[in-house]
RNA sequence: GGCCCGUUCGUCUAAGGGUUAGGACACCACCCUUUCACGGUGGUGAUACGAGUUCGAAUCUCGUACGGGCUACCA
């Protein structure tokens, strides 16, 4: 309750005072602590980054701390390098935590695998208090149970109050027998004992009051046979121990909320439970967005490229696709949230100022790659060519490196307004680095004749003696010669473009010639002329 | 099947009882441009359905339909 009151006061204070002023005035602001708790099993998904973002924005807005806790309790799903990868992604996106395995903090360790003993203690406490029990059922026992109880009405039988008394556990076995099994080190798990008929509810910051009947909740495993906790136990214990004030996670967790509410009630008291918000899912064309959708519909789903260490399979990332971090964050922020105005482009600082959980949507949002590219386009347009070079030089094809930085920067300033991603960038800039080898002849041939050919022969000669070299001078000389030869300059521009570029695209043709330089421009004309 | 969450243009969304239901992406047309874009102007296009409450409902209530999530010793 205390935390809730403090938070309300902060919200009010924030409405009337500028952030920095409010921060300096209120030492209580450190009470906001949020966390992102990924499991290092593979690439970092769009939805994951959005969860990070909303956590981060909320924390920063309230002068609080953003914690990253690694939920590596499943050894079977462990993926080598995934943990470092996650932090690389956060760094790229500019969403770095205040506390994590790599960022220090008073509440470590921040890796659940390193907290194993802690969970066992709480699990035992629950058993002692009668809220949990030991279960000795083998995988085969469980399979058999599910098979035996499976009906059309109940296609997925659960280990719940209706069947727990038919299984091998410390509820059905004698105390002595249990002790013998335990002492012998028999494989066992600890399950929560869900009360039979209780209504559990909580107030979600986005959805309002949500309630559940425990009659349909099963006796979830809390501690696995290998001694590791499941998510359910670990999240409650760690959120308490790490003093998390607000717990945000994806909507897929909503159904397990009753288990967590019970755990809070039994272990730490409901009054200490963080405020919860369940974010809407990010949907693909068919339900929850998956990396499969990315592969199928050809758009990135992960923040950065991820190579599966077992299969070697590469899944594309937004970074490598040419997305700027600011654009990525911006588009993610707007996927499920807006500030109530028509504004769509926000800096990170603006997002920190304007974000609010209450304005996050409750319905899932279908990811639209076209809109995502539009955001990136907007950011590319407003980024300096020098900065673009810094960002893109490692991503662009190797041919790109055969020129100096000044040249590359000039290329960017010429082409950036027409680029949405790295593909555009490569396409729009490749002819600045490589002489065309094929030409779009269909664009020239219908109106091509000897006079025009002669024009280019003569113009190429004129270019060698030209005084000064810029787009304007080139255009002037071009038009003068055309007039002299009684040819409409407009009819010659497209052929020139095809000679220099190879196709019907790119920046203004004289700007291209300007950047290409005397030698290259003449070479390209002479190169193409025999073909035309 | 059960439980939970959701439903405004194709997509992301605004409108918190009274608006010609607004914006953006995409699409189309025109302008600019003797390339392709950028940019500008305009256009097509939505409150899932049915009851109820109300003078008045996209908005509140209920039902139906549809969509999604969960239903592991995964998170």
Coordinates of C-alpha atoms in Angstrom, one line a residue, chain A residues 259-466:
Chain A
X259 CA -0.7 -18.6 -9.3
X260 CA 1.4 -15.5 -8.7
X261 CA -1.2 -13.8 -6.6
X262 CA -1.4 -16.9 -4.4
X263 CA 2.4 -17.0 -4.1
X264 CA 2.5 -13.3 -3.1
X265 CA -0.3 -14.0 -0.5
X266 CA 1.5 -17.0 1.0
X267 CA 5.0 -15.7 0.9
X268 CA 5.2 -11.9 1.1
X269 CA 1.8 -10.5 1.6
X270 CA -0.6 -9.2 -1.1
X271 CA 0.1 -5.6 0.2
X272 CA 3.7 -5.9 -1.1
X273 CA 2.8 -7.1 -4.5
X274 CA 3.9 -4.9 -7.3
X275 CA 1.4 -3.1 -9.5
X276 CA 0.9 -5.2 -12.6
X277 CA 0.3 -4.4 -16.2
X278 CA -0.1 -6.9 -19.0
X279 CA 0.9 -5.5 -22.4
X280 CA -1.0 -6.4 -25.5
X281 CA 0.6 -8.9 -27.8
X282 CA 2.3 -8.0 -31.1
X283 CA 0.6 -10.0 -33.7
X284 CA 1.8 -11.4 -37.0
X285 CA -0.4 -12.2 -40.0
X286 CA -1.7 -15.3 -38.1
X287 CA -1.7 -14.6 -34.3
X288 CA 1.3 -14.0 -32.0
X289 CA 4.2 -12.7 -34.1
X290 CA 6.9 -15.3 -34.5
X291 CA 10.3 -15.5 -36.2
X292 CA 8.6 -17.9 -38.7
X293 CA 6.4 -15.0 -39.8
X294 CA 9.6 -12.9 -40.4
X295 CA 11.0 -15.6 -42.6
X296 CA 7.8 -16.2 -44.4
X297 CA 6.8 -12.6 -45.0
X298 CA 10.4 -11.3 -45.3
X299 CA 10.7 -8.8 -42.5
X300 CA 12.9 -8.8 -39.4
X301 CA 11.4 -9.9 -36.1
X302 CA 14.5 -9.8 -33.9
X303 CA 16.3 -6.6 -32.9
X304 CA 19.7 -7.8 -34.3
X305 CA 20.8 -10.7 -36.4
X306 CA 20.7 -14.0 -34.4
X307 CA 22.4 -17.2 -35.5
X308 CA 21.1 -20.3 -33.8
X309 CA 24.3 -21.9 -32.3
X310 CA 22.9 -25.4 -32.8
X311 CA 21.4 -25.2 -36.3
X312 CA 23.4 -22.3 -37.7
X313 CA 20.2 -20.8 -38.9
X314 CA 20.3 -17.0 -39.2
X315 CA 17.4 -14.8 -38.3
X316 CA 17.5 -11.3 -39.6
X317 CA 17.5 -8.3 -37.3
X318 CA 16.3 -4.7 -37.6
X319 CA 19.8 -3.4 -37.0
X320 CA 21.2 -5.2 -40.0
X321 CA 18.2 -4.4 -42.0
X322 CA 19.3 -0.8 -41.7
X323 CA 16.9 0.5 -39.0
X324 CA 18.2 3.4 -37.0
X325 CA 17.8 2.8 -33.2
X326 CA 15.7 5.9 -32.8
X327 CA 13.3 4.8 -35.5
X328 CA 13.1 1.3 -34.1
X329 CA 12.2 2.5 -30.6
X330 CA 9.8 5.0 -32.0
X331 CA 7.9 2.5 -34.1
X332 CA 7.8 0.1 -31.2
X333 CA 6.5 2.8 -28.8
X334 CA 3.6 3.5 -31.2
X335 CA 2.7 -0.1 -31.5
X336 CA 0.1 -0.2 -28.8
X337 CA 0.5 3.3 -27.4
X338 CA 0.0 6.9 -28.4
X339 CA -0.2 10.2 -26.5
X340 CA -3.7 11.1 -27.7
X341 CA -2.4 13.6 -30.3
X342 CA -1.5 13.1 -33.9
X343 CA 2.2 13.2 -33.2
X344 CA 4.0 10.0 -34.4
X345 CA 7.6 11.0 -34.4
X346 CA 9.1 11.1 -30.8
X347 CA 12.6 11.4 -29.6
X348 CA 13.5 9.1 -26.7
X349 CA 13.3 12.1 -24.4
X350 CA 9.8 12.9 -25.5
X351 CA 8.8 9.4 -25.0
X352 CA 10.1 9.4 -21.5
X353 CA 8.1 12.6 -20.9
X354 CA 4.9 11.6 -22.5
X355 CA 4.6 7.8 -22.1
X356 CA 1.9 6.5 -19.8
X357 CA 0.8 3.0 -19.0
X358 CA -2.8 4.0 -18.8
X359 CA -2.8 4.9 -22.5
X360 CA -1.4 1.6 -23.6
X361 CA -4.0 -0.3 -25.6
X362 CA -5.5 -3.5 -24.3
X363 CA -6.0 -5.1 -27.7
X364 CA -3.2 -6.8 -29.6
X365 CA -1.5 -4.9 -32.5
X366 CA -0.7 -6.4 -35.8
X367 CA 2.8 -5.6 -36.9
X368 CA 2.9 -3.7 -40.2
X369 CA 6.4 -3.7 -41.8
X370 CA 5.4 -1.0 -44.3
X371 CA 4.7 1.4 -41.5
X372 CA 7.9 0.4 -39.8
X373 CA 9.8 1.3 -42.9
X374 CA 8.0 4.6 -43.0
X375 CA 9.3 5.4 -39.5
X376 CA 12.8 4.5 -40.6
X377 CA 12.5 6.6 -43.7
X378 CA 11.6 9.6 -41.5
X379 CA 14.6 9.0 -39.3
X380 CA 17.0 8.5 -42.2
X381 CA 15.8 11.8 -43.7
X382 CA 16.5 13.7 -40.5
X383 CA 19.9 12.1 -39.8
X384 CA 23.1 13.8 -41.0
X385 CA 25.0 12.0 -43.8
X386 CA 28.0 11.9 -41.5
X387 CA 26.1 10.1 -38.8
X388 CA 24.6 7.8 -41.4
X389 CA 28.0 6.9 -42.6
X390 CA 29.0 6.1 -39.0
X391 CA 26.0 3.8 -38.6
X392 CA 26.0 2.1 -41.9
X393 CA 29.6 1.7 -42.9
X394 CA 29.8 -1.8 -41.4
X395 CA 26.5 -2.9 -42.9
X396 CA 26.9 -1.9 -46.5
X397 CA 28.5 -4.2 -49.2
X398 CA 32.2 -4.3 -49.6
X399 CA 32.3 -2.3 -52.8
X400 CA 31.2 0.6 -50.7
X401 CA 34.7 0.8 -49.1
X402 CA 36.6 1.6 -52.2
X403 CA 36.1 5.3 -51.7
X404 CA 37.0 7.8 -49.0
X405 CA 34.6 9.1 -46.3
X406 CA 34.0 12.4 -48.0
X407 CA 32.8 10.7 -51.1
X408 CA 30.5 8.2 -49.1
X409 CA 29.1 11.1 -47.1
X410 CA 28.3 12.9 -50.3
X411 CA 26.6 9.8 -51.7
X412 CA 24.4 9.6 -48.5
X413 CA 23.4 13.2 -48.7
X414 CA 22.3 12.7 -52.3
X415 CA 20.3 9.4 -51.8
X416 CA 19.1 9.3 -48.1
X417 CA 15.8 10.9 -48.8
X418 CA 14.8 8.0 -51.0
X419 CA 15.8 5.2 -48.7
X420 CA 13.7 3.2 -46.2
X421 CA 16.2 0.5 -45.3
X422 CA 19.6 -1.0 -46.1
X423 CA 18.3 -2.5 -49.3
X424 CA 17.3 0.9 -50.7
X425 CA 20.6 2.3 -49.5
X426 CA 22.6 -0.3 -51.3
X427 CA 20.5 0.0 -54.5
X428 CA 20.5 3.8 -54.5
X429 CA 24.2 4.0 -53.9
X430 CA 25.8 1.1 -55.8
X431 CA 26.2 2.9 -59.1
X432 CA 28.3 5.5 -57.3
X433 CA 30.9 2.8 -56.6
X434 CA 30.5 0.6 -59.6
X435 CA 30.3 1.4 -63.3
X436 CA 27.0 0.0 -64.7
X437 CA 27.5 -3.3 -66.6
X438 CA 23.9 -3.5 -67.8
X439 CA 21.8 -0.7 -69.2
X440 CA 18.0 -0.2 -69.3
X441 CA 18.1 0.0 -73.1
X442 CA 14.3 0.0 -73.4
X443 CA 14.3 3.4 -71.9
X444 CA 16.6 4.9 -74.6
X445 CA 16.4 3.0 -77.8
X446 CA 12.9 4.0 -79.1
X447 CA 14.1 7.6 -79.5
X448 CA 17.7 7.0 -80.0
X449 CA 19.5 8.3 -83.2
X450 CA 22.8 9.3 -84.7
X451 CA 22.4 12.9 -83.8
X452 CA 22.0 12.0 -80.2
X453 CA 24.9 9.7 -80.3
X454 CA 27.0 12.5 -81.8
X455 CA 25.9 14.8 -79.1
X456 CA 27.3 12.6 -76.4
X457 CA 30.6 12.1 -78.3
X458 CA 31.0 15.9 -78.5
X459 CA 29.8 16.5 -75.0
X460 CA 32.3 14.0 -73.6
X461 CA 35.0 15.9 -75.4
X462 CA 33.8 19.2 -74.1
X463 CA 33.8 17.9 -70.6
X464 CA 37.5 17.4 -70.7
X465 CA 38.1 21.1 -71.2
X466 CA 35.4 22.3 -68.8

